[in-house]
Amino acid sequence: MQQVSSVPEAFWNEIRGRNERLPVWLPGTPMELGDVGRFTGSGWTKFTTLESLGVSARPEPEGTMGDFEYASHDGVRRTGALSGTAETAVAAGRGAVTYSFERQGSFVLRATGATVHRLADLLYVEEAVLELYRRKRWKRDWVVVTEVVMSGPSLVLVSAGSKASVTVRMSGDTAVVPGAPGVAGAAARARFAVEEPSNMAASFDGPERTALLWRGFHVSDPLFRKPRFAERGDGDGPGAGQEGGGLADGAEPSQEPYCEEVGHLLDLAEAGG
């Protein structure tokens, strides 16, 4: 029987192996810059914010990542295709792609119109958080979110084990042609539609913009050393406690994800890894 807690850890390890960012778990969970909370094997829990703690952090200018896909280097097989343009695929419902997964934690993560949001002046944030910790106003297992990658529509698929599969189609709303309110026009918002999931730990197909990836820092306070501001995920997994857990420092996950740049929502027909 699969251990539920090991599914997010497998997903966590694969994503951070190449991307150096961590996945939001569960997919669709709200997460914003400056949020402060705890990340465990069951997911992210927000407790407060830097602002509520008296730390006035400011964001950097928004960055752009565009459209991209991350997928397990192996353990994922893709068959089928979505044909035509976004408008014809949505209107006629033509085409579908099926992902088959051969092991636990293998995944597909697809983003459209992704943007990167970061906190500026991390040195100031570091000093402020360490001072809060010295004053016992910062808990040892708290994490502050310092970077978030937002996307929409988004697709996240994570396998709960072998022999998992899911079918993905395109869906969308219909817009009115400008100047002709009685005429149905092209699809206003394309989105992924997940159908027939089998043995999936997570299948998220959100049409709205949501957090997909993140980075954050916490206070590391080992015995006989000074507390330091350390990046979350640097040697620990999602279920790590106050110190350690997950992969050892410097260890690499056994399966490395790849990144595939995509030019259009409908190019799911390209060969996968």
mmCIF file of C-alpha atoms in Angstrom:
data_model
loop_
_atom_site.group_PDB
_atom_site.id
_atom_site.type_symbol
_atom_site.label_atom_id
_atom_site.label_comp_id
_atom_site.label_asym_id
_atom_site.label_seq_id
_atom_site.Cartn_x
_atom_site.Cartn_y
_atom_site.Cartn_z
ATOM 1 C CA MET A 1 0.000 0.000 0.000
ATOM 2 C CA GLN A 2 1.291 3.491 -0.893
ATOM 3 C CA GLN A 3 2.196 5.791 2.000
ATOM 4 C CA VAL A 4 0.294 9.039 1.458
ATOM 5 C CA SER A 5 2.982 11.152 3.102
ATOM 6 C CA SER A 6 5.588 9.917 0.602
ATOM 7 C CA VAL A 7 3.694 11.235 -2.435
ATOM 8 C CA PRO A 8 4.302 14.968 -1.761
ATOM 9 C CA GLU A 9 7.893 14.182 -0.759
ATOM 10 C CA ALA A 10 8.550 12.411 -4.072
ATOM 11 C CA PHE A 11 6.951 15.342 -5.943
ATOM 12 C CA TRP A 12 8.949 17.835 -3.833
ATOM 13 C CA ASN A 13 12.276 16.097 -4.520
ATOM 14 C CA GLU A 14 11.727 15.844 -8.269
ATOM 15 C CA ILE A 15 10.694 19.476 -8.730
ATOM 16 C CA ARG A 16 13.552 20.938 -6.690
ATOM 17 C CA GLY A 17 16.110 18.684 -8.412
ATOM 18 C CA ARG A 18 16.285 20.911 -11.484
ATOM 19 C CA ASN A 19 14.152 23.959 -10.868
ATOM 20 C CA GLU A 20 15.563 25.041 -7.476
ATOM 21 C CA ARG A 21 12.026 25.984 -6.479
ATOM 22 C CA LEU A 22 9.497 24.031 -4.455
ATOM 23 C CA PRO A 23 6.022 22.955 -5.570
ATOM 24 C CA VAL A 24 2.875 24.221 -3.861
ATOM 25 C CA TRP A 25 1.129 21.323 -2.126
ATOM 26 C CA LEU A 26 -1.739 20.756 -2.374
ATOM 27 C CA PRO A 27 -2.011 22.319 -5.868
ATOM 28 C CA GLY A 28 -4.288 25.343 -5.796
ATOM 29 C CA THR A 29 -3.405 26.332 -2.222
ATOM 30 C CA PRO A 30 -3.233 30.156 -1.925
ATOM 31 C CA MET A 31 0.289 31.472 -1.300
ATOM 32 C CA GLU A 32 1.576 35.054 -1.474
ATOM 33 C CA LEU A 33 4.812 36.937 -0.911
ATOM 34 C CA GLY A 34 5.419 37.579 2.770
ATOM 35 C CA ASP A 35 3.142 34.788 3.969
ATOM 36 C CA VAL A 36 4.452 33.060 7.102
ATOM 37 C CA GLY A 37 3.448 29.517 7.947
ATOM 38 C CA ARG A 38 4.402 25.879 8.154
ATOM 39 C CA PHE A 39 4.927 23.365 5.339
ATOM 40 C CA THR A 40 4.457 19.713 6.283
ATOM 41 C CA GLY A 41 3.699 16.511 4.428
ATOM 42 C CA SER A 42 0.017 17.458 4.427
ATOM 43 C CA GLY A 43 0.645 20.821 2.784
ATOM 44 C CA TRP A 44 1.066 24.534 3.448
ATOM 45 C CA THR A 45 -0.612 26.226 6.423
ATOM 46 C CA LYS A 46 -0.483 30.006 6.690
ATOM 47 C CA PHE A 47 -0.356 31.496 10.214
ATOM 48 C CA THR A 48 0.509 35.160 9.706
ATOM 49 C CA THR A 49 2.414 37.561 7.434
ATOM 50 C CA LEU A 50 5.570 39.634 7.658
ATOM 51 C CA GLU A 51 3.418 42.754 7.677
ATOM 52 C CA SER A 52 1.409 41.506 10.658
ATOM 53 C CA LEU A 53 4.701 40.870 12.469
ATOM 54 C CA GLY A 54 5.842 44.447 11.831
ATOM 55 C CA VAL A 55 8.225 43.723 8.932
ATOM 56 C CA SER A 56 7.667 46.042 5.952
ATOM 57 C CA ALA A 57 8.974 43.978 3.058
ATOM 58 C CA ARG A 58 8.548 45.248 -0.512
ATOM 59 C CA PRO A 59 8.372 43.266 -3.781
ATOM 60 C CA GLU A 60 10.747 43.473 -6.707
ATOM 61 C CA PRO A 61 9.354 44.285 -10.175
ATOM 62 C CA GLU A 62 7.428 41.339 -11.604
ATOM 63 C CA GLY A 63 9.415 38.894 -13.754
ATOM 64 C CA THR A 64 8.173 36.807 -16.684
ATOM 65 C CA MET A 65 8.660 33.082 -17.316
ATOM 66 C CA GLY A 66 5.978 32.611 -20.012
ATOM 67 C CA ASP A 67 4.685 29.123 -20.808
ATOM 68 C CA PHE A 68 6.591 26.047 -19.648
ATOM 69 C CA GLU A 69 6.214 22.415 -18.698
ATOM 70 C CA TYR A 70 8.056 20.338 -16.123
ATOM 71 C CA ALA A 71 7.664 16.569 -16.190
ATOM 72 C CA SER A 72 9.412 13.564 -14.721
ATOM 73 C CA HIS A 73 12.332 12.527 -16.899
ATOM 74 C CA ASP A 74 10.950 9.005 -16.933
ATOM 75 C CA GLY A 75 7.856 7.335 -15.544
ATOM 76 C CA VAL A 76 5.513 9.486 -17.676
ATOM 77 C CA ARG A 77 4.163 8.494 -21.097
ATOM 78 C CA ARG A 78 2.084 10.843 -23.246
ATOM 79 C CA THR A 79 -0.199 9.700 -26.072
ATOM 80 C CA GLY A 80 -2.687 11.510 -28.284
ATOM 81 C CA ALA A 81 -2.906 15.124 -29.390
ATOM 82 C CA LEU A 82 -5.090 18.205 -29.349
ATOM 83 C CA SER A 83 -5.659 19.298 -32.931
ATOM 84 C CA GLY A 84 -6.370 22.653 -34.540
ATOM 85 C CA THR A 85 -6.378 26.042 -32.904
ATOM 86 C CA ALA A 86 -7.514 26.908 -29.412
ATOM 87 C CA GLU A 87 -10.845 28.120 -30.764
ATOM 88 C CA THR A 88 -11.634 24.989 -32.781
ATOM 89 C CA ALA A 89 -10.438 22.610 -30.085
ATOM 90 C CA VAL A 90 -12.604 24.266 -27.455
ATOM 91 C CA ALA A 91 -15.659 24.731 -29.671
ATOM 92 C CA ALA A 92 -15.628 21.258 -31.216
ATOM 93 C CA GLY A 93 -14.082 19.392 -28.298
ATOM 94 C CA ARG A 94 -11.607 17.697 -30.635
ATOM 95 C CA GLY A 95 -8.499 15.962 -29.474
ATOM 96 C CA ALA A 96 -7.221 14.741 -26.138
ATOM 97 C CA VAL A 97 -3.960 13.664 -24.591
ATOM 98 C CA THR A 98 -3.547 10.836 -22.085
ATOM 99 C CA TYR A 99 -0.743 10.751 -19.527
ATOM 100 C CA SER A 100 0.239 7.357 -18.120
ATOM 101 C CA PHE A 101 2.388 7.194 -14.982
ATOM 102 C CA GLU A 102 4.593 4.263 -14.027
ATOM 103 C CA ARG A 103 5.659 5.162 -10.488
ATOM 104 C CA GLN A 104 4.666 7.112 -7.407
ATOM 105 C CA GLY A 105 5.402 10.812 -7.457
ATOM 106 C CA SER A 106 5.929 11.082 -11.226
ATOM 107 C CA PHE A 107 4.342 14.288 -12.388
ATOM 108 C CA VAL A 108 3.417 16.801 -15.072
ATOM 109 C CA LEU A 109 3.342 20.507 -14.234
ATOM 110 C CA ARG A 110 2.301 22.901 -16.986
ATOM 111 C CA ALA A 111 2.142 26.700 -16.676
ATOM 112 C CA THR A 112 0.815 29.389 -19.008
ATOM 113 C CA GLY A 113 1.669 33.067 -18.739
ATOM 114 C CA ALA A 114 3.817 32.405 -15.675
ATOM 115 C CA THR A 115 5.169 35.379 -13.713
ATOM 116 C CA VAL A 116 7.786 35.508 -10.927
ATOM 117 C CA HIS A 117 7.262 37.582 -7.782
ATOM 118 C CA ARG A 118 10.128 38.118 -5.296
ATOM 119 C CA LEU A 119 10.735 40.037 -2.107
ATOM 120 C CA ALA A 120 13.353 42.754 -2.404
ATOM 121 C CA ASP A 121 16.153 43.323 0.129
ATOM 122 C CA LEU A 122 16.375 39.838 1.631
ATOM 123 C CA LEU A 123 19.171 41.050 3.901
ATOM 124 C CA TYR A 124 16.674 43.329 5.652
ATOM 125 C CA VAL A 125 14.144 40.470 5.871
ATOM 126 C CA GLU A 126 16.840 38.177 7.294
ATOM 127 C CA GLU A 127 17.813 40.637 10.016
ATOM 128 C CA ALA A 128 14.183 41.320 10.899
ATOM 129 C CA VAL A 129 13.272 37.619 11.136
ATOM 130 C CA LEU A 130 16.324 36.762 13.258
ATOM 131 C CA GLU A 131 15.465 39.618 15.596
ATOM 132 C CA LEU A 132 11.892 38.307 15.889
ATOM 133 C CA TYR A 133 13.325 34.872 16.690
ATOM 134 C CA ARG A 134 15.596 36.287 19.402
ATOM 135 C CA ARG A 135 12.541 38.013 20.903
ATOM 136 C CA LYS A 136 10.630 34.698 20.759
ATOM 137 C CA ARG A 137 8.086 36.109 18.308
ATOM 138 C CA TRP A 138 9.141 33.729 15.491
ATOM 139 C CA LYS A 139 8.605 29.982 15.782
ATOM 140 C CA ARG A 140 11.409 27.658 14.793
ATOM 141 C CA ASP A 141 9.362 25.783 12.170
ATOM 142 C CA TRP A 142 7.895 28.879 10.500
ATOM 143 C CA VAL A 143 8.758 29.653 6.878
ATOM 144 C CA VAL A 144 8.450 33.012 5.121
ATOM 145 C CA VAL A 145 7.575 32.965 1.407
ATOM 146 C CA THR A 146 10.152 35.047 -0.490
ATOM 147 C CA GLU A 147 9.314 34.069 -4.078
ATOM 148 C CA VAL A 148 6.179 32.810 -5.853
ATOM 149 C CA VAL A 149 5.640 31.700 -9.464
ATOM 150 C CA MET A 150 2.050 32.422 -10.538
ATOM 151 C CA SER A 151 0.325 30.865 -13.546
ATOM 152 C CA GLY A 152 -3.108 30.494 -15.100
ATOM 153 C CA PRO A 153 -4.516 28.362 -16.521
ATOM 154 C CA SER A 154 -2.377 25.674 -14.888
ATOM 155 C CA LEU A 155 -2.147 21.901 -14.938
ATOM 156 C CA VAL A 156 -0.624 19.779 -12.157
ATOM 157 C CA LEU A 157 -0.747 15.969 -12.265
ATOM 158 C CA VAL A 158 0.921 13.786 -9.628
ATOM 159 C CA SER A 159 0.784 10.000 -9.585
ATOM 160 C CA ALA A 160 -0.090 8.089 -6.404
ATOM 161 C CA GLY A 161 1.628 4.975 -7.745
ATOM 162 C CA SER A 162 2.167 2.814 -10.800
ATOM 163 C CA LYS A 163 -0.587 2.226 -13.372
ATOM 164 C CA ALA A 164 -1.951 5.739 -12.923
ATOM 165 C CA SER A 165 -3.435 7.647 -15.842
ATOM 166 C CA VAL A 166 -5.452 10.732 -16.730
ATOM 167 C CA THR A 167 -6.895 12.289 -19.898
ATOM 168 C CA VAL A 168 -6.588 16.027 -20.594
ATOM 169 C CA ARG A 169 -8.721 18.039 -23.015
ATOM 170 C CA MET A 170 -9.061 21.747 -23.717
ATOM 171 C CA SER A 171 -12.088 23.636 -22.491
ATOM 172 C CA GLY A 172 -13.073 27.299 -22.298
ATOM 173 C CA ASP A 173 -15.706 29.996 -22.163
ATOM 174 C CA THR A 174 -17.188 31.579 -25.295
ATOM 175 C CA ALA A 175 -16.757 35.292 -25.869
ATOM 176 C CA VAL A 176 -19.057 37.648 -27.790
ATOM 177 C CA VAL A 177 -17.705 39.124 -31.017
ATOM 178 C CA PRO A 178 -17.066 42.873 -30.456
ATOM 179 C CA GLY A 179 -19.790 44.951 -32.104
ATOM 180 C CA ALA A 180 -22.051 41.917 -32.557
ATOM 181 C CA PRO A 181 -23.426 40.945 -29.126
ATOM 182 C CA GLY A 182 -25.641 38.228 -30.586
ATOM 183 C CA VAL A 183 -22.777 36.344 -32.245
ATOM 184 C CA ALA A 184 -20.706 33.769 -30.384
ATOM 185 C CA GLY A 185 -17.023 34.235 -31.008
ATOM 186 C CA ALA A 186 -13.756 32.545 -30.154
ATOM 187 C CA ALA A 187 -12.903 31.014 -26.805
ATOM 188 C CA ALA A 188 -12.221 33.808 -24.354
ATOM 189 C CA ARG A 189 -10.305 31.702 -21.834
ATOM 190 C CA ALA A 190 -8.816 28.354 -22.705
ATOM 191 C CA ARG A 191 -8.296 25.946 -19.823
ATOM 192 C CA PHE A 192 -7.232 22.382 -19.184
ATOM 193 C CA ALA A 193 -9.971 19.850 -18.414
ATOM 194 C CA VAL A 194 -8.922 16.703 -16.543
ATOM 195 C CA GLU A 195 -11.003 13.597 -17.208
ATOM 196 C CA GLU A 196 -10.963 9.980 -16.061
ATOM 197 C CA PRO A 197 -8.206 10.227 -13.415
ATOM 198 C CA SER A 198 -7.062 6.855 -12.081
ATOM 199 C CA ASN A 199 -4.708 6.343 -9.116
ATOM 200 C CA MET A 200 -3.747 10.031 -9.037
ATOM 201 C CA ALA A 201 -2.506 11.755 -5.872
ATOM 202 C CA ALA A 202 -3.335 15.169 -7.339
ATOM 203 C CA SER A 203 -4.982 16.414 -10.527
ATOM 204 C CA PHE A 204 -5.393 20.189 -10.619
ATOM 205 C CA ASP A 205 -6.641 22.081 -13.676
ATOM 206 C CA GLY A 206 -7.278 25.578 -12.347
ATOM 207 C CA PRO A 207 -8.368 28.227 -14.883
ATOM 208 C CA GLU A 208 -7.507 31.163 -12.593
ATOM 209 C CA ARG A 209 -4.045 32.388 -11.743
ATOM 210 C CA THR A 210 -2.609 30.448 -8.823
ATOM 211 C CA ALA A 211 0.725 29.808 -7.096
ATOM 212 C CA LEU A 212 2.600 26.857 -8.600
ATOM 213 C CA LEU A 213 6.171 27.153 -7.293
ATOM 214 C CA TRP A 214 7.778 28.961 -4.390
ATOM 215 C CA ARG A 215 10.899 29.643 -2.388
ATOM 216 C CA GLY A 216 11.110 30.496 1.284
ATOM 217 C CA PHE A 217 13.399 30.857 4.308
ATOM 218 C CA HIS A 218 13.242 29.700 7.907
ATOM 219 C CA VAL A 219 15.403 29.998 11.035
ATOM 220 C CA SER A 220 17.882 27.158 11.471
ATOM 221 C CA ASP A 221 19.098 26.915 15.051
ATOM 222 C CA PRO A 222 21.392 23.888 15.559
ATOM 223 C CA LEU A 223 23.107 23.165 18.850
ATOM 224 C CA PHE A 224 26.355 25.067 19.525
ATOM 225 C CA ARG A 225 25.827 27.380 16.520
ATOM 226 C CA LYS A 226 24.221 30.743 15.985
ATOM 227 C CA PRO A 227 20.730 30.846 14.443
ATOM 228 C CA ARG A 228 20.841 31.520 10.722
ATOM 229 C CA PHE A 229 18.367 32.402 7.975
ATOM 230 C CA ALA A 230 18.300 29.268 5.775
ATOM 231 C CA GLU A 231 16.424 28.467 2.603
ATOM 232 C CA ARG A 232 13.596 25.941 2.986
ATOM 233 C CA GLY A 233 14.221 22.817 0.928
ATOM 234 C CA ASP A 234 18.008 23.086 1.333
ATOM 235 C CA GLY A 235 18.434 19.512 2.487
ATOM 236 C CA ASP A 236 14.905 18.889 3.793
ATOM 237 C CA GLY A 237 11.659 17.502 2.454
ATOM 238 C CA PRO A 238 8.067 18.678 2.858
ATOM 239 C CA GLY A 239 7.553 16.651 6.031
ATOM 240 C CA ALA A 240 10.737 17.843 7.706
ATOM 241 C CA GLY A 241 10.442 19.009 11.284
ATOM 242 C CA GLN A 242 12.405 21.785 12.875
ATOM 243 C CA GLU A 243 15.715 20.538 11.554
ATOM 244 C CA GLY A 244 16.640 18.161 8.746
ATOM 245 C CA GLY A 245 14.574 15.429 7.137
ATOM 246 C CA GLY A 246 14.101 14.480 3.492
ATOM 247 C CA LEU A 247 17.186 14.427 1.314
ATOM 248 C CA ALA A 248 20.600 14.964 2.828
ATOM 249 C CA ASP A 249 22.484 18.141 1.926
ATOM 250 C CA GLY A 250 23.922 17.880 -1.561
ATOM 251 C CA ALA A 251 21.901 14.770 -2.456
ATOM 252 C CA GLU A 252 20.123 14.665 -5.796
ATOM 253 C CA PRO A 253 16.729 13.046 -6.424
ATOM 254 C CA SER A 254 16.862 9.738 -8.255
ATOM 255 C CA GLN A 255 14.746 10.980 -11.164
ATOM 256 C CA GLU A 256 15.559 14.334 -12.738
ATOM 257 C CA PRO A 257 12.798 16.446 -14.286
ATOM 258 C CA TYR A 258 13.149 18.196 -17.596
ATOM 259 C CA CYS A 259 11.909 21.624 -18.658
ATOM 260 C CA GLU A 260 10.250 22.018 -22.053
ATOM 261 C CA GLU A 261 9.505 25.499 -23.389
ATOM 262 C CA VAL A 262 6.119 25.619 -25.119
ATOM 263 C CA GLY A 263 4.744 28.152 -27.542
ATOM 264 C CA HIS A 264 1.032 27.392 -27.358
ATOM 265 C CA LEU A 265 -1.515 25.751 -25.120
ATOM 266 C CA LEU A 266 -2.265 23.160 -27.786
ATOM 267 C CA ASP A 267 1.193 21.792 -28.426
ATOM 268 C CA LEU A 268 0.579 18.828 -26.113
ATOM 269 C CA ALA A 269 1.197 16.690 -29.193
ATOM 270 C CA GLU A 270 4.937 17.202 -28.920
ATOM 271 C CA ALA A 271 6.885 14.159 -27.807
ATOM 272 C CA GLY A 272 7.276 13.927 -24.053
ATOM 273 C CA GLY A 273 10.020 12.515 -21.890
#
